[in-house]
Coordinates of C-alpha atoms in Angstrom, one line a residue:
X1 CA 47.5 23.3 -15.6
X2 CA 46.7 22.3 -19.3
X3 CA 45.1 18.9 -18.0
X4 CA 42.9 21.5 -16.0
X5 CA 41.8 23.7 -18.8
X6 CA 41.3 21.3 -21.3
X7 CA 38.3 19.5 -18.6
X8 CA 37.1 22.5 -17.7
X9 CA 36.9 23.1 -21.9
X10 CA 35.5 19.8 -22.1
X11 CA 32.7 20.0 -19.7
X12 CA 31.9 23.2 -21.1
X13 CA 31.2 21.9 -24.5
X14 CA 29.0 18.9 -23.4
X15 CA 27.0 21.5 -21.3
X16 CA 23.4 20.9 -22.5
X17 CA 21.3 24.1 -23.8
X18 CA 18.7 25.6 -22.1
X19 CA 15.7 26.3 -24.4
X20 CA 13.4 29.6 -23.3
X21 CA 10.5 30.9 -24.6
X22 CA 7.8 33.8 -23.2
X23 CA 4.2 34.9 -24.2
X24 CA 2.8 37.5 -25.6
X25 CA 0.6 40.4 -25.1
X26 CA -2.3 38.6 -26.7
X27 CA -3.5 35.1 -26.6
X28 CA -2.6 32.0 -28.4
X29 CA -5.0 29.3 -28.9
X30 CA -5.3 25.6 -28.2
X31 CA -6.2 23.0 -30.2
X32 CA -6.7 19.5 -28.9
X33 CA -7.4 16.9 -30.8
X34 CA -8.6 13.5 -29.5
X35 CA -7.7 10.9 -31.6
X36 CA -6.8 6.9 -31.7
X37 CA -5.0 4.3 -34.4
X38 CA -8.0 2.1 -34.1
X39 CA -10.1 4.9 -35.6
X40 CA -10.8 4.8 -39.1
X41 CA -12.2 8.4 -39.4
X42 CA -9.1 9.6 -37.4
X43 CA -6.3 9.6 -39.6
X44 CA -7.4 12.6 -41.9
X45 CA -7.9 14.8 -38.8
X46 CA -4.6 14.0 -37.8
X47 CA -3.2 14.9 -41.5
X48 CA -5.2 18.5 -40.5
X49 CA -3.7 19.1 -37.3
X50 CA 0.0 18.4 -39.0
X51 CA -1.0 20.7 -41.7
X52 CA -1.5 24.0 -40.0
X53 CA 1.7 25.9 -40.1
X54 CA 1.0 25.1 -44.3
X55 CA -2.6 26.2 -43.9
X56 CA -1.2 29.5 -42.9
X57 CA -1.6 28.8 -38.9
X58 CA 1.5 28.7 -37.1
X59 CA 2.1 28.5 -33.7
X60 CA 2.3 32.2 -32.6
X61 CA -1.4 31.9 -33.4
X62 CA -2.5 27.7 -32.7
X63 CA -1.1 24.8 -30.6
X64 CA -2.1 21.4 -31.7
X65 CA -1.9 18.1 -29.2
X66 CA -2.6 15.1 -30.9
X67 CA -4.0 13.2 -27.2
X68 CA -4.1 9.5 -28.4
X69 CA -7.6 7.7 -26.2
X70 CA -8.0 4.2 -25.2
X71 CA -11.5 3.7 -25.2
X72 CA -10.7 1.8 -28.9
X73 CA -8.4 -0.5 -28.0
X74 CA -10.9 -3.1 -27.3
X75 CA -11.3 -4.0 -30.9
X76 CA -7.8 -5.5 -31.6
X77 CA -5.6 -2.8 -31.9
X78 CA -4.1 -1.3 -29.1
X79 CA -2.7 2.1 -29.5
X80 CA 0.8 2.9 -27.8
X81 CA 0.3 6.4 -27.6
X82 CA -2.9 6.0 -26.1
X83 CA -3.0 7.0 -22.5
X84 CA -6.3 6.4 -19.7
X85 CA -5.9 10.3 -19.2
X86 CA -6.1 11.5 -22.5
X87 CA -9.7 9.6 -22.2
X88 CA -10.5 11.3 -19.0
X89 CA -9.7 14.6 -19.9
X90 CA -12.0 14.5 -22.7
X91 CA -14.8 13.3 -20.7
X92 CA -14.4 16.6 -18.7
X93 CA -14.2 18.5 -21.5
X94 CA -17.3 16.7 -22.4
X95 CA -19.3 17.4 -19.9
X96 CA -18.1 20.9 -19.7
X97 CA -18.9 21.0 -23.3
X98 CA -22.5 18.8 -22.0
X99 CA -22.1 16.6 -24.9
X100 CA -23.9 13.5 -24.5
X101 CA -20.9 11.4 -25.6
X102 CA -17.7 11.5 -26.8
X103 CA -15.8 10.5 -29.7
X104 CA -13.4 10.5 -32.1
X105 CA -11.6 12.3 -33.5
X106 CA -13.0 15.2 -31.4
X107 CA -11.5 18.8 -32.1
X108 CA -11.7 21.6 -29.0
X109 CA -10.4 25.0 -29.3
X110 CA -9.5 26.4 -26.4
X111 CA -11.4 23.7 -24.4
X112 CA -14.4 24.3 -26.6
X113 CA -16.0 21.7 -29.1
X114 CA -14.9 22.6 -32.8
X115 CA -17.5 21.0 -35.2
X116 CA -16.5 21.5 -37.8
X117 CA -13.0 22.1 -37.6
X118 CA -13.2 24.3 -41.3
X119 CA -14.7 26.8 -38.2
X120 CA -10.9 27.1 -36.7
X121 CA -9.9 29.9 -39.2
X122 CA -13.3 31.9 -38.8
X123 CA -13.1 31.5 -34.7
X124 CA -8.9 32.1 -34.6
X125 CA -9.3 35.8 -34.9
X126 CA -11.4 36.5 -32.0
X127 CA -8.7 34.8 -30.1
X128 CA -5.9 35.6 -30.7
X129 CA -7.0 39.7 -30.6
X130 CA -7.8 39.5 -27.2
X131 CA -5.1 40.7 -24.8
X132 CA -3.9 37.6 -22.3
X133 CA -5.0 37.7 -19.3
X134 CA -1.4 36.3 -18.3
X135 CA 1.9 35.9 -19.4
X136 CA 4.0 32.5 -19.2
X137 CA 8.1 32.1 -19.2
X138 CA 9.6 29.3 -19.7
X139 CA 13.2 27.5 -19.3
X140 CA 14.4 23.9 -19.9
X141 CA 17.2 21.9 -20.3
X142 CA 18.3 18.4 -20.0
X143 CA 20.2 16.9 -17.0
X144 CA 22.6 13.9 -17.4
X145 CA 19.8 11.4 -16.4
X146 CA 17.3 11.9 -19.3
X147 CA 15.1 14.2 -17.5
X148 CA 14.2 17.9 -18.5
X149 CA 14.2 20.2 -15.7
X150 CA 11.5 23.1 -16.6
X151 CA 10.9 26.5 -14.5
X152 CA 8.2 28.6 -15.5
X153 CA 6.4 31.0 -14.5
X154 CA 3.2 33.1 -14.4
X155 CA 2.4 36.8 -13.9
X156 CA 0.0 38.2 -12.4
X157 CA -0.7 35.9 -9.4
X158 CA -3.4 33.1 -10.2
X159 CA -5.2 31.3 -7.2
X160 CA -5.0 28.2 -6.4
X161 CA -7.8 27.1 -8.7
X162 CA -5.8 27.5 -11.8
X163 CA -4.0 24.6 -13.3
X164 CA -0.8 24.7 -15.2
X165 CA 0.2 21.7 -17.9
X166 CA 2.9 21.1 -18.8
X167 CA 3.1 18.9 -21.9
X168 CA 5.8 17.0 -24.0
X169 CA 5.0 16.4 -27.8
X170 CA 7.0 14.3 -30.7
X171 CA 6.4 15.2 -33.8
X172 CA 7.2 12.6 -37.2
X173 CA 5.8 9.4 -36.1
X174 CA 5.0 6.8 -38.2
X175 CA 3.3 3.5 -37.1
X176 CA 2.2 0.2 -38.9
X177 CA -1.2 -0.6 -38.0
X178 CA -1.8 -4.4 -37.9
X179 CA -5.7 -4.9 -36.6
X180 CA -8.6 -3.1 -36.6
X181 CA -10.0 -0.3 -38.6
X182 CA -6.7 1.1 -40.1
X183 CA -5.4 -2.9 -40.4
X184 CA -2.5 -2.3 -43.4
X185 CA -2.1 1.5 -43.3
X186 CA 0.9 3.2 -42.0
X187 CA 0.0 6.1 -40.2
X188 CA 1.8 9.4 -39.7
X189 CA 1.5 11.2 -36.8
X190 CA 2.6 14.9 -35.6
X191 CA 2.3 16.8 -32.2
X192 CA 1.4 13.5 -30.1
X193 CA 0.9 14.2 -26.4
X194 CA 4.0 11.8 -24.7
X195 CA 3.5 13.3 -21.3
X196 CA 1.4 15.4 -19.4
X197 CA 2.6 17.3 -16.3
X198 CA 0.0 19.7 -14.1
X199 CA 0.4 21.3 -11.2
X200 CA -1.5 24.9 -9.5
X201 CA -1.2 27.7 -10.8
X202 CA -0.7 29.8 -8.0
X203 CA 2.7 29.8 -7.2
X204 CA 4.4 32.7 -9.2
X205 CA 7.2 30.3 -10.3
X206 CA 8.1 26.8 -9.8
X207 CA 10.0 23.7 -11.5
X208 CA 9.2 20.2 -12.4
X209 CA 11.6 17.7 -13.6
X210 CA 9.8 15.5 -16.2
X211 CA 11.4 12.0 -17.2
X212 CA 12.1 11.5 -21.0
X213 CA 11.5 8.4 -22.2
X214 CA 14.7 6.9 -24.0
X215 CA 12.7 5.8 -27.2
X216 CA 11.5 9.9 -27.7
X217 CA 13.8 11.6 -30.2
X218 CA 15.2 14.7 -29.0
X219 CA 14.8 16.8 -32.4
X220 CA 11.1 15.8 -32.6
X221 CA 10.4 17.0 -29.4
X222 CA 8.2 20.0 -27.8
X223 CA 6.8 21.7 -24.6
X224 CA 3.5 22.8 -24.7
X225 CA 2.3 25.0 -21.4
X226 CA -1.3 26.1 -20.9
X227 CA -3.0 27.4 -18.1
X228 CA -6.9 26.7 -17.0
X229 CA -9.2 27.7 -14.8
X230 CA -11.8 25.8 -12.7
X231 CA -14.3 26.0 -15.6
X232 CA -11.7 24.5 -18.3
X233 CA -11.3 28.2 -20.0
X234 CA -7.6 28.1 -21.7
X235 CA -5.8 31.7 -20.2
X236 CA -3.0 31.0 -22.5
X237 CA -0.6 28.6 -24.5
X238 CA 3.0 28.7 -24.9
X239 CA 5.1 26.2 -27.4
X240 CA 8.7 26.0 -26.7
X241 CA 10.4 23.8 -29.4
X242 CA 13.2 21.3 -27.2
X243 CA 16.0 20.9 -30.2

């Protein structure tokens, strides 16, 4: 009987957490920043978007993603948080947006183009004052294989035009940059988009399992949600910190 209770005791304590957050009745914004190593104009936006909760923006009021694009690779560095759909959602948002190009490092706030980004704390206000349209939950926790199973969900119903993304972040990143642009810098990077998970919106509640990568470190670790409509308009934003 001992032998018994002292597994039982044992498996308890190794039991992972489960992490939970909900929204609010009023919206938080998103702020996306597109970004790459091999960009030598890109390393003081990043130093911004790792600066807010000191510039007196936290995240009950602005989510930053750092998404890392590909599209500079070609001149000798290649970035290893850059991903092929980081670049093709910001061509969406670009022609959403109708820009003629894109670029880097490109702010958007709440799927909109941010030039310049001194503009966040004059256009903040109006957001966050409005009353969301929706509210998100969310639940995670880690199973034994390195995955994070996540449940959310959305109320009131959404059809099935809405998207809901799901997105991992790690925080306190540091890389040595050996070509191109930034060649002999060490760059520091914060809120850098890992993985992306989207699914439609419509269900009232669902669950994804998303695989963590062994090389992410658990303590620098987020989960960003946002929901969309067709059009690209941001409903709302949810952080929930993983550690």
């Amino acid at each position: 009987a001992l032998l018994i209770i002292t597994l039982l005791l044992s498996k308890t304590s190794l039991a992972e957490p489960t992490f939970s957050a909900s929204s609010g009745k009023t919206q938080i914004a998103l702020l996306e920043l597109y970004t790459s190593e091999g960009c030598s104009s890109c390393p003081p936006a990043e130093k911004l978007l790792g600066e807010l909760e000191d510039r007196g923006l936290p995240s009950s009021a602005v989510i930053p993603l750092a998404l890392h694009v590909d599209y500079w690779d070609y001149i000798g560095w290649k970035d290893e948080f850059a991903k092929p759909a980081h670049t093709k959602r910001q061509r969406r948002l670009g022609k959403i947006n109708d820009l003629n190009t894109i670029y880097t490092p490109q702010f958007l706030l709440n799927g909109k183009d941010l030039r310049p980004v001194g503009l966040i704390a004059h256009r903040l206000p109006s957001i966050n004052q409005q009353i969301a349209e929706i509210k998100i939950d969310l639940s995670a926790s880690y199973t034994a294989n390195d995955t994070l199973k996540v449940r959310w969900k959305i109320e009131p119903a959404l059809p099935a035009s809405c998207r809901i993304f799901l997105v991992v972040t790690e925080s306190n990143l540091q890389t040595e940059i050996g070509a191109g642009e930034n060649q002999g810098r060490t760059l520091n990077h914060d809120h850098v988009v890992r993985s992306i998970n989207q699914s439609a919106a419509n269900s009232p509640n669902d669950f994804v399992s998303i695989p963590i990568a062994a090389e992410l470190k658990r303590n620098n670790l987020d989960l960003i949600a946002f929901v969309e409509d067709k059009n690209g308009r941001v409903l709302q934003t949810l952080k929930l910190p993983l550690h």
